[in-house]
């Protein structure tokens, strides 16, 4: 191992050797060298409360001892064979996924990432239906390959290259900035009905599949109202269109009420894709489908590292830990406490335009009071100030003005209090500057 660099040395080495498109969250990033539970430590030993979990990934806490034990044991036993050989951890994981996912979902393809899981789901949907076109929600993020970048409805993550074909974008259920200028009480789900309009006007009338994040992650915790996905699913069923719930962020108890986000809307998808929280930091993804769909795809698929024994054993240990330690319940209780605290803050700080989310999948938008003009610079400042006070929070949204709080599911109400007090201090500072200007 090379000598431990200080923050400045590491920053300039990174700038020299890593591709420039790989942006940092902070202008002045700390150099993290260690993680324990919900805390990160920099090279000088400073402790940070991690309220973003490595982009919604460290579900059961950094270096969780139970998971670590399973990973280490597997590392010392068998690391790799590839999917063409018979190994048990991958199959045990697939069985567990079948047990905890709703409805008929039971056939898994294990991958290394959410991108690959989404690629697999789209490919299977196309083969199973004999159709090509894909429906996607605006503001969505589905990954970084050519196909799924083309399905990402956010210019910030799309390269200026020729996109993949056959993708049509549907208005999303973004009530704070309703694309139809309606309110949830009177809208009659106009956004859900846009699915039918898009099928009729932007496709052959026979799309293969629709993909949606139950709560949009990178999009900024955009949370559809109750009833939304039920309406969407009715339309999809009418047109014989399959449905993929992209649970890469919302899966594994994060939303507090169900193991998977889409169950908050009582909808059973044909596929779920997952990644992030399943590995607690180790690379893993999965696409699970119903047999009705999966069994139509008989051509060989392979993934060299997908389902490798180490990631699979880790995934099993993560799921067991979430269940045994009642982390979904914790996400609900602590998440409600967090949402309440943020709504309280909103009363004092009108630049908090909207507070939304479920469980520990939470976001709040920074916008000019009255006009709702997005305030990305102020949002970035809040994130920087929080870091200076040793709390890590994320940001996102199409306009870069949404603070994202998605910590390990292990956090406590005391952690929330600390986070809220740091956010309050940051808001005071930002508002003081805004008032002066
Ligand atoms: C909802 C969603 N889907 C897919 C992905 C892609 O996952 P990965 O980065 O593991 O390829 C992400 C990543 O942020 C995501 O948030």
Coordinates of N, CA and C in Angstrom, one line a residue, residues 306-416:
X306 N -20.8 -11.5 -12.1 CA -22.2 -11.4 -11.5 C -22.4 -12.7 -10.7
X307 N -22.9 -12.5 -9.5 CA -23.2 -13.6 -8.7 C -22.0 -14.3 -8.1
X308 N -20.8 -13.6 -8.1 CA -19.6 -14.3 -7.6 C -19.9 -14.6 -6.1
X309 N -19.3 -15.6 -5.6 CA -19.6 -16.1 -4.2 C -19.4 -15.0 -3.2
X310 N -18.4 -14.1 -3.4 CA -18.2 -13.1 -2.3 C -19.3 -12.1 -2.3
X311 N -19.7 -11.6 -3.4 CA -20.8 -10.6 -3.4 C -22.1 -11.2 -3.0
X312 N -22.3 -12.5 -3.5 CA -23.5 -13.1 -3.2 C -23.7 -13.4 -1.7
X313 N -22.6 -13.9 -1.1 CA -22.6 -14.1 0.4 C -22.8 -12.8 1.1
X314 N -22.2 -11.8 0.6 CA -22.4 -10.5 1.3 C -23.9 -10.0 1.2
X315 N -24.5 -10.2 0.0 CA -25.9 -9.8 -0.2 C -26.8 -10.5 0.7
X316 N -26.5 -11.8 0.9 CA -27.4 -12.6 1.8 C -27.2 -12.1 3.2
X317 N -26.0 -11.8 3.6 CA -25.8 -11.3 5.0 C -26.4 -9.9 5.2
X318 N -26.4 -9.1 4.1 CA -27.1 -7.8 4.2 C -28.6 -7.9 4.4
X319 N -29.2 -8.8 3.6 CA -30.6 -9.0 3.8 C -30.9 -9.5 5.2
X320 N -30.2 -10.5 5.6 CA -30.4 -11.1 6.9 C -30.3 -10.0 8.0
X321 N -29.3 -9.2 7.9 CA -29.1 -8.1 8.9 C -30.3 -7.1 8.9
X322 N -30.7 -6.8 7.7 CA -31.9 -5.8 7.6 C -33.1 -6.4 8.4
X323 N -33.3 -7.8 8.1 CA -34.4 -8.4 8.8 C -34.2 -8.6 10.3
X324 N -33.1 -9.2 10.6 CA -32.8 -9.5 12.0 C -32.7 -8.2 12.9
X325 N -32.1 -7.2 12.4 CA -31.9 -6.0 13.2 C -33.1 -5.0 13.0
X326 N -34.1 -5.4 12.3 CA -35.4 -4.6 12.1 C -35.0 -3.2 11.6
X327 N -34.2 -3.2 10.5 CA -33.7 -1.9 10.0 C -34.8 -1.2 9.2
X328 N -35.7 -2.0 8.6 CA -36.8 -1.4 7.8 C -37.7 -0.6 8.8
X329 N -37.9 -1.2 9.9 CA -38.7 -0.6 11.0 C -38.0 0.7 11.4
X330 N -36.7 0.6 11.6 CA -35.9 1.7 12.0 C -36.0 2.8 11.0
X331 N -35.9 2.4 9.7 CA -36.0 3.4 8.6 C -37.4 4.2 8.7
X332 N -38.4 3.4 9.1 CA -39.7 4.1 9.1 C -39.8 5.1 10.3
X333 N -39.4 4.6 11.5 CA -39.5 5.4 12.7 C -38.6 6.7 12.6
X334 N -37.3 6.4 12.3 CA -36.3 7.5 12.2 C -36.6 8.4 11.0
X335 N -37.1 7.7 9.9 CA -37.4 8.5 8.7 C -38.5 9.5 9.0
X336 N -39.6 9.0 9.7 CA -40.7 9.9 10.0 C -40.2 11.1 10.9
X337 N -39.3 10.7 11.8 CA -38.8 11.8 12.7 C -38.0 12.8 11.9
X338 N -37.2 12.3 10.9 CA -36.5 13.2 10.1 C -37.4 14.1 9.2
X339 N -38.4 13.5 8.6 CA -39.3 14.3 7.8 C -40.0 15.4 8.6
X340 N -40.4 15.0 9.9 CA -41.1 15.9 10.8 C -40.1 17.1 11.1
X341 N -38.9 16.7 11.4 CA -37.9 17.8 11.7 C -37.7 18.7 10.5
X342 N -37.6 18.2 9.3 CA -37.4 19.0 8.1 C -38.6 19.9 7.9
X343 N -39.8 19.4 8.1 CA -41.0 20.2 8.0 C -41.1 21.3 9.0
X344 N -40.6 21.0 10.2 CA -40.4 22.1 11.2 C -39.5 23.2 10.7
X345 N -38.3 22.7 10.2 CA -37.3 23.7 9.6 C -37.9 24.5 8.5
X346 N -38.8 23.9 7.7 CA -39.4 24.6 6.6 C -40.2 25.8 7.0
X347 N -40.8 25.7 8.3 CA -41.6 26.8 8.8 C -40.7 28.0 9.0
X348 N -39.5 27.8 9.4 CA -38.6 28.9 9.7 C -37.8 29.4 8.5
X349 N -37.7 28.5 7.5 CA -36.8 28.8 6.3 C -37.6 28.6 5.0
X350 N -38.3 29.6 4.6 CA -39.1 29.5 3.4 C -38.4 29.0 2.1
X351 N -37.0 29.1 2.1 CA -36.3 28.6 0.9 C -36.3 27.1 0.9
X352 N -36.8 26.4 1.9 CA -37.1 25.0 1.8 C -38.5 24.9 1.1
X353 N -38.5 24.7 -0.2 CA -39.7 24.7 -1.0 C -40.6 23.5 -0.8
X354 N -39.9 22.4 -0.7 CA -40.7 21.1 -0.6 C -39.9 20.1 0.2
X355 N -40.5 19.4 1.1 CA -39.9 18.3 1.8 C -40.7 17.0 1.4
X356 N -39.9 16.0 1.0 CA -40.6 14.8 0.5 C -39.8 13.5 0.7
X357 N -40.5 12.4 0.5 CA -39.8 11.1 0.6 C -40.6 10.2 1.5
X358 N -40.0 9.0 1.7 CA -40.5 8.0 2.6 C -39.4 7.3 3.3
X359 N -39.6 7.0 4.6 CA -38.5 6.3 5.3 C -37.3 7.1 5.3
X360 N -36.2 6.4 5.0 CA -34.9 7.2 4.9 C -34.5 7.4 3.5
X361 N -35.5 7.8 2.7 CA -35.2 8.2 1.3 C -35.9 9.6 1.2
X362 N -35.1 10.6 1.6 CA -35.7 11.9 1.9 C -35.0 13.0 1.1
X363 N -35.7 14.0 0.7 CA -35.1 15.1 0.0 C -35.9 16.4 0.3
X364 N -35.2 17.5 0.2 CA -35.9 18.8 0.3 C -35.3 19.8 -0.7
X365 N -36.2 20.5 -1.3 CA -35.8 21.4 -2.4 C -35.5 22.8 -2.0
X366 N -34.4 23.4 -2.4 CA -34.1 24.8 -2.1 C -34.6 25.7 -3.3
X367 N -35.5 26.5 -3.0 CA -36.1 27.3 -4.1 C -36.6 28.7 -3.6
X368 N -36.6 29.6 -4.5 CA -37.0 31.0 -4.1 C -38.5 31.0 -3.6
X369 N -38.7 31.5 -2.4 CA -40.1 31.5 -2.0 C -41.0 32.2 -2.9
X370 N -42.2 31.7 -3.2 CA -43.1 32.4 -4.1 C -42.9 31.9 -5.5
X371 N -41.7 32.2 -6.1 CA -41.5 31.8 -7.5 C -41.1 30.4 -7.7
X372 N -40.6 29.7 -6.7 CA -40.1 28.3 -6.8 C -38.8 28.3 -7.7
X373 N -38.2 29.4 -8.0 CA -37.0 29.3 -8.8 C -36.0 28.5 -8.1
X374 N -35.4 27.4 -8.8 CA -34.4 26.6 -8.1 C -33.2 27.4 -7.7
X375 N -32.6 27.0 -6.5 CA -31.5 27.8 -6.0 C -30.3 26.8 -5.8
X376 N -29.7 26.3 -7.0 CA -28.6 25.3 -6.9 C -27.4 25.8 -6.1
X377 N -27.0 27.1 -6.3 CA -25.8 27.6 -5.6 C -26.0 27.5 -4.1
X378 N -27.2 27.9 -3.6 CA -27.5 27.9 -2.2 C -27.5 26.4 -1.7
X379 N -28.0 25.5 -2.5 CA -28.1 24.1 -2.2 C -26.7 23.6 -2.0
X380 N -25.8 23.9 -3.0 CA -24.4 23.5 -2.8 C -23.7 24.0 -1.6
X381 N -24.0 25.3 -1.3 CA -23.5 25.9 -0.1 C -23.9 25.2 1.2
X382 N -25.1 24.8 1.2 CA -25.6 24.0 2.4 C -24.9 22.7 2.6
X383 N -24.7 22.0 1.4 CA -23.9 20.8 1.5 C -22.5 21.0 2.0
X384 N -21.9 22.1 1.5 CA -20.5 22.4 1.9 C -20.4 22.7 3.4
X385 N -21.4 23.6 3.8 CA -21.4 24.0 5.2 C -21.6 22.8 6.1
X386 N -22.5 21.9 5.7 CA -22.8 20.7 6.5 C -21.5 19.9 6.7
X387 N -20.8 19.8 5.6 CA -19.5 19.0 5.6 C -18.5 19.7 6.6
X388 N -18.5 21.1 6.6 CA -17.6 21.8 7.5 C -17.9 21.5 8.9
X389 N -19.2 21.2 9.1 CA -19.7 20.8 10.5 C -19.8 19.3 10.7
X390 N -19.1 18.6 9.8 CA -18.9 17.1 9.9 C -20.2 16.3 9.8
X391 N -21.0 16.8 8.8 CA -22.2 16.0 8.5 C -22.2 15.9 6.9
X392 N -22.3 14.6 6.4 CA -22.3 14.4 5.0 C -23.7 14.3 4.5
X393 N -24.2 15.2 3.6 CA -25.5 15.1 3.0 C -25.3 15.1 1.5
X394 N -26.2 14.7 0.7 CA -26.1 14.7 -0.7 C -26.9 15.8 -1.4
X395 N -26.7 15.9 -2.7 CA -27.6 16.8 -3.4 C -27.9 16.2 -4.8
X396 N -28.9 16.7 -5.4 CA -29.3 16.2 -6.8 C -30.5 16.9 -7.3
X397 N -31.2 16.2 -8.2 CA -32.3 16.8 -8.9 C -31.9 17.4 -10.2
X398 N -32.8 17.5 -11.1 CA -32.5 18.0 -12.4 C -31.8 19.4 -12.3
X399 N -32.3 20.2 -11.4 CA -31.8 21.6 -11.3 C -30.7 21.7 -10.2
X400 N -30.3 20.6 -9.7 CA -29.2 20.6 -8.7 C -29.6 21.4 -7.4
X401 N -30.9 21.4 -7.1 CA -31.3 22.2 -5.9 C -32.0 21.4 -4.8
X402 N -31.8 20.1 -4.9 CA -32.4 19.2 -3.9 C -31.4 18.6 -3.0
X403 N -31.5 18.8 -1.7 CA -30.7 18.1 -0.7 C -31.2 16.7 -0.5
X404 N -30.3 15.7 -0.6 CA -30.8 14.3 -0.4 C -30.2 13.8 0.9
X405 N -31.1 13.2 1.7 CA -30.7 12.6 2.9 C -31.1 11.1 2.9
X406 N -30.1 10.3 2.7 CA -30.4 8.8 2.6 C -29.3 8.0 3.3
X407 N -29.3 8.1 4.6 CA -28.2 7.5 5.4 C -28.3 6.0 5.5
X408 N -27.3 5.4 6.2 CA -27.5 3.9 6.5 C -28.8 3.8 7.3
X409 N -29.4 2.6 7.2 CA -30.7 2.4 7.8 C -30.5 2.2 9.3
X410 N -29.3 2.3 9.8 CA -29.0 2.0 11.2 C -29.0 3.3 12.0
X411 N -29.2 4.5 11.4 CA -29.1 5.7 12.2 C -30.1 5.8 13.3
X412 N -29.8 6.7 14.2 CA -30.7 6.9 15.4 C -31.4 8.3 15.3
X413 N -32.3 8.5 16.2 CA -32.9 9.9 16.3 C -31.9 10.9 16.7
X414 N -30.9 10.5 17.5 CA -29.9 11.5 17.9 C -29.1 11.9 16.7
X415 N -28.8 11.0 15.8 CA -28.1 11.3 14.5 C -28.9 12.3 13.7
X416 N -30.2 12.1 13.7 CA -31.1 13.0 13.0 C -31.1 14.4 13.6

